[in-house]
mmCIF file of C-alpha atoms in Angstrom:
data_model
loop_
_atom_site.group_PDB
_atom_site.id
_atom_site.type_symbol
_atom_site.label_atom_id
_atom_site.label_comp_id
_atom_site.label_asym_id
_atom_site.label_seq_id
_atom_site.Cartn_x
_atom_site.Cartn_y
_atom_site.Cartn_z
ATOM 1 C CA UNK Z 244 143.107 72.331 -3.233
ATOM 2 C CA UNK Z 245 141.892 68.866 -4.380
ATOM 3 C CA UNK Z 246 142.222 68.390 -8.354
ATOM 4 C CA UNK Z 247 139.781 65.534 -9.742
ATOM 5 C CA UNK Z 248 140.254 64.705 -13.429
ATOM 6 C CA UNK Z 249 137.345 63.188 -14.532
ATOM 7 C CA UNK Z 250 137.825 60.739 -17.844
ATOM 8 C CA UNK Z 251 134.916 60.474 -20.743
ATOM 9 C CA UNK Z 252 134.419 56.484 -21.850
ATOM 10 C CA UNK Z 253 137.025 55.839 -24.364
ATOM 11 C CA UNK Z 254 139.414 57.527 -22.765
ATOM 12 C CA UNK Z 255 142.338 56.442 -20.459
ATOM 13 C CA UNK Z 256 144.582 58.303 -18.033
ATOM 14 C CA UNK Z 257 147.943 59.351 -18.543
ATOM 15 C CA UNK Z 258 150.588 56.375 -17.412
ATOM 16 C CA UNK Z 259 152.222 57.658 -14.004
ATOM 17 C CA UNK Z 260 155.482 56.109 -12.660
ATOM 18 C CA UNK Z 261 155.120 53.671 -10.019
ATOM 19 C CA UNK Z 262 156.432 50.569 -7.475
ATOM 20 C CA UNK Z 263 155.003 47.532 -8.748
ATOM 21 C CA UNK Z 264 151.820 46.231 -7.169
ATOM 22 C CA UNK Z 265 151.519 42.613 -6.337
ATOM 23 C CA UNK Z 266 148.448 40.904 -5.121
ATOM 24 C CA UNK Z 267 148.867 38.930 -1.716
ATOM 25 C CA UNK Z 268 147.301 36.208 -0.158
ATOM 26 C CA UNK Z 269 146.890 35.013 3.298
ATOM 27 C CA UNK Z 270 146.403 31.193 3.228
ATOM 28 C CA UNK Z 271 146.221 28.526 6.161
ATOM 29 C CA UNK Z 272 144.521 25.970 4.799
ATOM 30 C CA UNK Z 273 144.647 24.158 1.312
ATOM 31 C CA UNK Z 274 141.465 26.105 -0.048
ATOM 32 C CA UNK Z 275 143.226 29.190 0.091
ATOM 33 C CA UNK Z 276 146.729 28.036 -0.465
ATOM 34 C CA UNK Z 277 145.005 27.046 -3.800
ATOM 35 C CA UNK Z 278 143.238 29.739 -4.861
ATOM 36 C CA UNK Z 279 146.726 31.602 -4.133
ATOM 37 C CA UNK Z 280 148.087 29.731 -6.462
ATOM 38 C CA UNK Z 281 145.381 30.704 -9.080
ATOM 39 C CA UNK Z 282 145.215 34.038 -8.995
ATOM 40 C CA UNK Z 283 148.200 35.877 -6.138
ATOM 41 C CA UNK Z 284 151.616 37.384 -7.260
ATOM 42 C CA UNK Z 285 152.345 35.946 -3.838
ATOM 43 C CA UNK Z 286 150.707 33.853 -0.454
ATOM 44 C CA UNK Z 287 151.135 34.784 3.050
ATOM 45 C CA UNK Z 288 150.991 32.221 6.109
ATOM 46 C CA UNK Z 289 151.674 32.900 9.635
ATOM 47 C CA UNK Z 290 152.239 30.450 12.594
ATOM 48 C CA UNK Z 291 152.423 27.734 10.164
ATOM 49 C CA UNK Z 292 154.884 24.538 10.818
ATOM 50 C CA UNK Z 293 157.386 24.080 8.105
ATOM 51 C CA UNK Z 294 156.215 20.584 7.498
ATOM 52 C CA UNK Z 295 152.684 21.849 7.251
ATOM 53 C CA UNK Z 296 153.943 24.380 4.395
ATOM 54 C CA UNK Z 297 155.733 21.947 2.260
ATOM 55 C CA UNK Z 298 153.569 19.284 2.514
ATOM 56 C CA UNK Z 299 150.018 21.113 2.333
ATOM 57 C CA UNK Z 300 150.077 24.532 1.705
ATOM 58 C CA UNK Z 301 153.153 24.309 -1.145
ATOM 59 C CA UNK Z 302 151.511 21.718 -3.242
ATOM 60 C CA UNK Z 303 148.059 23.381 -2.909
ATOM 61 C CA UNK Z 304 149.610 26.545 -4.224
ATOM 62 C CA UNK Z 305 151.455 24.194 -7.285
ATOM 63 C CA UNK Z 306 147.904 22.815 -7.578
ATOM 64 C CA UNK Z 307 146.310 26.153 -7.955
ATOM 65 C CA UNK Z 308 148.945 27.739 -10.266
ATOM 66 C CA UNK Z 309 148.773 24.348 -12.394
ATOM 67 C CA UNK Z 310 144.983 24.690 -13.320
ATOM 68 C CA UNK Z 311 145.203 28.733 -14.221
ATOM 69 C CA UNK Z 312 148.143 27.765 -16.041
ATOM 70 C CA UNK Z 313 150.424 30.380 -14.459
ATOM 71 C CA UNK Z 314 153.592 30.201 -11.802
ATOM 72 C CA UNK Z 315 152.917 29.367 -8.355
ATOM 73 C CA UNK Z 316 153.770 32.679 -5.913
ATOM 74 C CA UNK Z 317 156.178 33.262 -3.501
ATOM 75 C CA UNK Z 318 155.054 32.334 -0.263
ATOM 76 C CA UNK Z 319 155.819 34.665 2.661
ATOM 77 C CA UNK Z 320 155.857 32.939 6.039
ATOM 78 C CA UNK Z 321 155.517 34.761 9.232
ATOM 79 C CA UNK Z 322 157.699 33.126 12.337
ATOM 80 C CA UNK Z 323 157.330 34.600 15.965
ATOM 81 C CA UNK Z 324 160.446 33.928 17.711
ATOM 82 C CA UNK Z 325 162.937 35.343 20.927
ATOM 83 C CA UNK Z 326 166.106 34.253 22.143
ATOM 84 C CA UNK Z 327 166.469 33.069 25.299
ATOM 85 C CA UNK Z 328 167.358 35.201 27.971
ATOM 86 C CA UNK Z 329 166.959 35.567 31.787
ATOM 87 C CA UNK Z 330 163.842 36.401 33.061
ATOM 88 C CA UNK Z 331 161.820 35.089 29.741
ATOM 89 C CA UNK Z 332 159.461 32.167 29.544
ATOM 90 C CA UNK Z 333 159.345 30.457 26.380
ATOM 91 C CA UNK Z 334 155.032 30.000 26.993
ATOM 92 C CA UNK Z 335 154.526 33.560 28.065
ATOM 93 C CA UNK Z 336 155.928 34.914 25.140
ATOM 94 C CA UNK Z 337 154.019 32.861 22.931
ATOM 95 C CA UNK Z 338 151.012 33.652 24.609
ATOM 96 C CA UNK Z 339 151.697 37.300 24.311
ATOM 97 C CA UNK Z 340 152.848 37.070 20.694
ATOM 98 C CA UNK Z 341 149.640 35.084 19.267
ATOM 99 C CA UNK Z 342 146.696 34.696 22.261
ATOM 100 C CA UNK Z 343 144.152 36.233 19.336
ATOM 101 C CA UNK Z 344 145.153 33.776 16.609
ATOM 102 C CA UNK Z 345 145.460 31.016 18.825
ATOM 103 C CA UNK Z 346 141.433 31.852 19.971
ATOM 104 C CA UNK Z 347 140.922 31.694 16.330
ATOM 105 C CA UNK Z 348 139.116 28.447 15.262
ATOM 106 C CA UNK Z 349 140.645 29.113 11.779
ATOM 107 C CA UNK Z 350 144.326 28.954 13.238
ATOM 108 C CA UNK Z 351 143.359 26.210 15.384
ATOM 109 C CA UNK Z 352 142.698 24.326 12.399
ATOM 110 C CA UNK Z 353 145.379 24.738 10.769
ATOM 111 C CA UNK Z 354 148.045 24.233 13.452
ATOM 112 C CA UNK Z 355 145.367 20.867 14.082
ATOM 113 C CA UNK Z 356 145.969 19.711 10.734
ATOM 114 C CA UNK Z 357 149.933 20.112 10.882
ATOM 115 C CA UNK Z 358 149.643 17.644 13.700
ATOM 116 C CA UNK Z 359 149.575 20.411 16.940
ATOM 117 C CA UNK Z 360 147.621 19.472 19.691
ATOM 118 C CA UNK Z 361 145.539 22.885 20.088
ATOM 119 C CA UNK Z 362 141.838 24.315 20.743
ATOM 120 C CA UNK Z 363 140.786 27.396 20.059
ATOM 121 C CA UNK Z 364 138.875 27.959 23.471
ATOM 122 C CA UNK Z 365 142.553 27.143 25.137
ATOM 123 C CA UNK Z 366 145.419 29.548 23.863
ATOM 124 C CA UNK Z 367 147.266 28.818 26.654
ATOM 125 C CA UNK Z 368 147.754 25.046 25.609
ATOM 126 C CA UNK Z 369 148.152 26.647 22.368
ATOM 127 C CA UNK Z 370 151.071 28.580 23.294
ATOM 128 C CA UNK Z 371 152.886 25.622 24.996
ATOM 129 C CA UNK Z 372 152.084 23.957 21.520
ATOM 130 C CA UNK Z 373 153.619 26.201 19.662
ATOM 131 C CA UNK Z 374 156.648 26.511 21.612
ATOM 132 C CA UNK Z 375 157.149 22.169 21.928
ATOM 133 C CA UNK Z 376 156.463 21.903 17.907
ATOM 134 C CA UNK Z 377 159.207 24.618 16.960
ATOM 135 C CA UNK Z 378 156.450 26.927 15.229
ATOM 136 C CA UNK Z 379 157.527 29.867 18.080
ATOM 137 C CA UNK Z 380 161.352 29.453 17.927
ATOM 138 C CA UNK Z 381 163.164 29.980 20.918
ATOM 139 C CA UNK Z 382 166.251 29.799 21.772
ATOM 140 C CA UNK Z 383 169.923 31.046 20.813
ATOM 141 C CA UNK Z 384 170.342 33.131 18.110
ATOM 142 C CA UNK Z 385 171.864 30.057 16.214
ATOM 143 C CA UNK Z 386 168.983 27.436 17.322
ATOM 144 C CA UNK Z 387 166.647 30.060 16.040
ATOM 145 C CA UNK Z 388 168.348 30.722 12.824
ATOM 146 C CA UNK Z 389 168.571 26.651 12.253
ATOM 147 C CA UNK Z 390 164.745 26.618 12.970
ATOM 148 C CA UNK Z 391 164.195 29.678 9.928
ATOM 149 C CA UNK Z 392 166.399 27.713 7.522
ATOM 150 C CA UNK Z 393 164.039 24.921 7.968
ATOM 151 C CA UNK Z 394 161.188 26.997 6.489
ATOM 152 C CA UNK Z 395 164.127 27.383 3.500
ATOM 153 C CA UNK Z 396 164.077 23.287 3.423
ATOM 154 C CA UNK Z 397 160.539 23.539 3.434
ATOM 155 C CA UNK Z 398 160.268 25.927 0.187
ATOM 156 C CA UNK Z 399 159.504 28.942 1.556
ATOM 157 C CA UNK Z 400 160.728 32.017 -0.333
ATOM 158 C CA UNK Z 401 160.650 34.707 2.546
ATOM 159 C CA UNK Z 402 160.316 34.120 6.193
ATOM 160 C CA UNK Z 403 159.611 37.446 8.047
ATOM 161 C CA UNK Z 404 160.812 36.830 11.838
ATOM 162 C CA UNK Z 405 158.216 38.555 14.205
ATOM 163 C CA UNK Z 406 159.228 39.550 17.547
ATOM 164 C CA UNK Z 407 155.791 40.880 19.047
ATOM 165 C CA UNK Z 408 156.077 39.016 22.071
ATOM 166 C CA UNK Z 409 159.539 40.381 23.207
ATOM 167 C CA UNK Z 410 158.190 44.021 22.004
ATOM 168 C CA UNK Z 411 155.119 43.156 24.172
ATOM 169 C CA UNK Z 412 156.760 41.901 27.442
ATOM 170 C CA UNK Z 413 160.249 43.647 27.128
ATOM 171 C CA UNK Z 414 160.498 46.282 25.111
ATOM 172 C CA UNK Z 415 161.520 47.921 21.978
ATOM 173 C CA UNK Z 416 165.258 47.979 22.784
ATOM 174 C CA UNK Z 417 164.838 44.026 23.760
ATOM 175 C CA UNK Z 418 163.122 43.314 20.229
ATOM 176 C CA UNK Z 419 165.578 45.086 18.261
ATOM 177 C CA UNK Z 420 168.811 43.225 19.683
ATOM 178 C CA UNK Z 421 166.957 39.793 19.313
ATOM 179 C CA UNK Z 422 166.500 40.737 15.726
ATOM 180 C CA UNK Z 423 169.952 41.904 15.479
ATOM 181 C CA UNK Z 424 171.073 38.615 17.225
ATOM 182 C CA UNK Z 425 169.106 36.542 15.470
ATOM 183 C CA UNK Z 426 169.528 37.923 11.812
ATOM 184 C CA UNK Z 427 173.615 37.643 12.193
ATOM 185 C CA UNK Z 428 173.463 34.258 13.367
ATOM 186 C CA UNK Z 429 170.974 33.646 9.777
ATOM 187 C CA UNK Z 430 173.878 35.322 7.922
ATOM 188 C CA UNK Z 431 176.673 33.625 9.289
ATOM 189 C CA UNK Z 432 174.962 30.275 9.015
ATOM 190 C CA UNK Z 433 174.547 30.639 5.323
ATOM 191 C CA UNK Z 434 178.651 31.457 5.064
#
């Protein structure tokens, strides 16, 4: 049975426990990194370059929260990386990781912008890209865990570490123990 409690005008619903709700914001370029900052508990980037983030996005955000006179949000940054292992390639798993952002002419002008030498119509040459520039980490767990706490340098307040093209090309089991391998070697880095 479905229960519907209609309210008259005037009248307000019972308070009900609850998480907190936060408003997010995916930014990748200063207009939006902005806006973020007006209005978002907290902005969301993905495939953006550390130096990109605290040299664009960041001070957009400041910018924003400035002129609504309110604290600039976290920003959550999403990083694709895998370690290295034998039978991997560095491109491929780019590739498989972000092919449909890197077709994206909004991506490609953002990762243009942070200096990347990319075109949407190419996300092969996008992949190498991203791999040369350090935005897909790859690596050992430690060289990967030195390229996250750049994005801590850089001012970001949460990195989530995405693993998609691993999961993609090798598996669930092959994901989970770069994660594992990776996320150690972040912990013992910060001891």
């Amino acid at each position: 049975m479905l229960a519907h409690r209609v309210t008259r005008p005037g009248q307000t619903t019972p308070a009900l426990p609850h998480p907190g709700v936060e408003t997010g914001l995916g930014v990748l370029r200063p207009t939006l990194a902005r806006a973020a900052g007006q209005v978002a508990d907290a902005a969301i980037s993905w495939m953006t370059p550390h130096g990109y983030v605290q040299d664009t996005l960041l001070p957009a955000m400041a910018e924003g929260a400035a002129e609504a006179g309110r604290p600039v949000p976290r920003l959550v940054t999403v990083v694709h990386a895998a370690v290295n292992r034998p039978h991997r390639s560095p491109y491929r798993l780019a590739y498989t990781a972000a092919r449909a952002h890197l077709a994206g002419p909004h991506y490609s002008d953002m990762l243009r912008r942070a200096g990347l030498r990319v075109h949407h119509s190419h996300p092969t040459i996008g992949a190498r890209a991203l791999v040369d520039a350090g935005v897909f980490l790859y690596g050992t767990a430690q060289e990967i865990a030195a390229g996250l706490a750049e994005y801590d340098r850089a001012g970001v307040d949460e990195v989530v570490v995405n693993v998609a093209g691993v999961y993609s090309d090798h598996g669930r089991e092959d994901a989970v123990r770069d994660l594992q391998d990776i996320l150690t070697a972040y912990r013992e880095a910060e001891n």
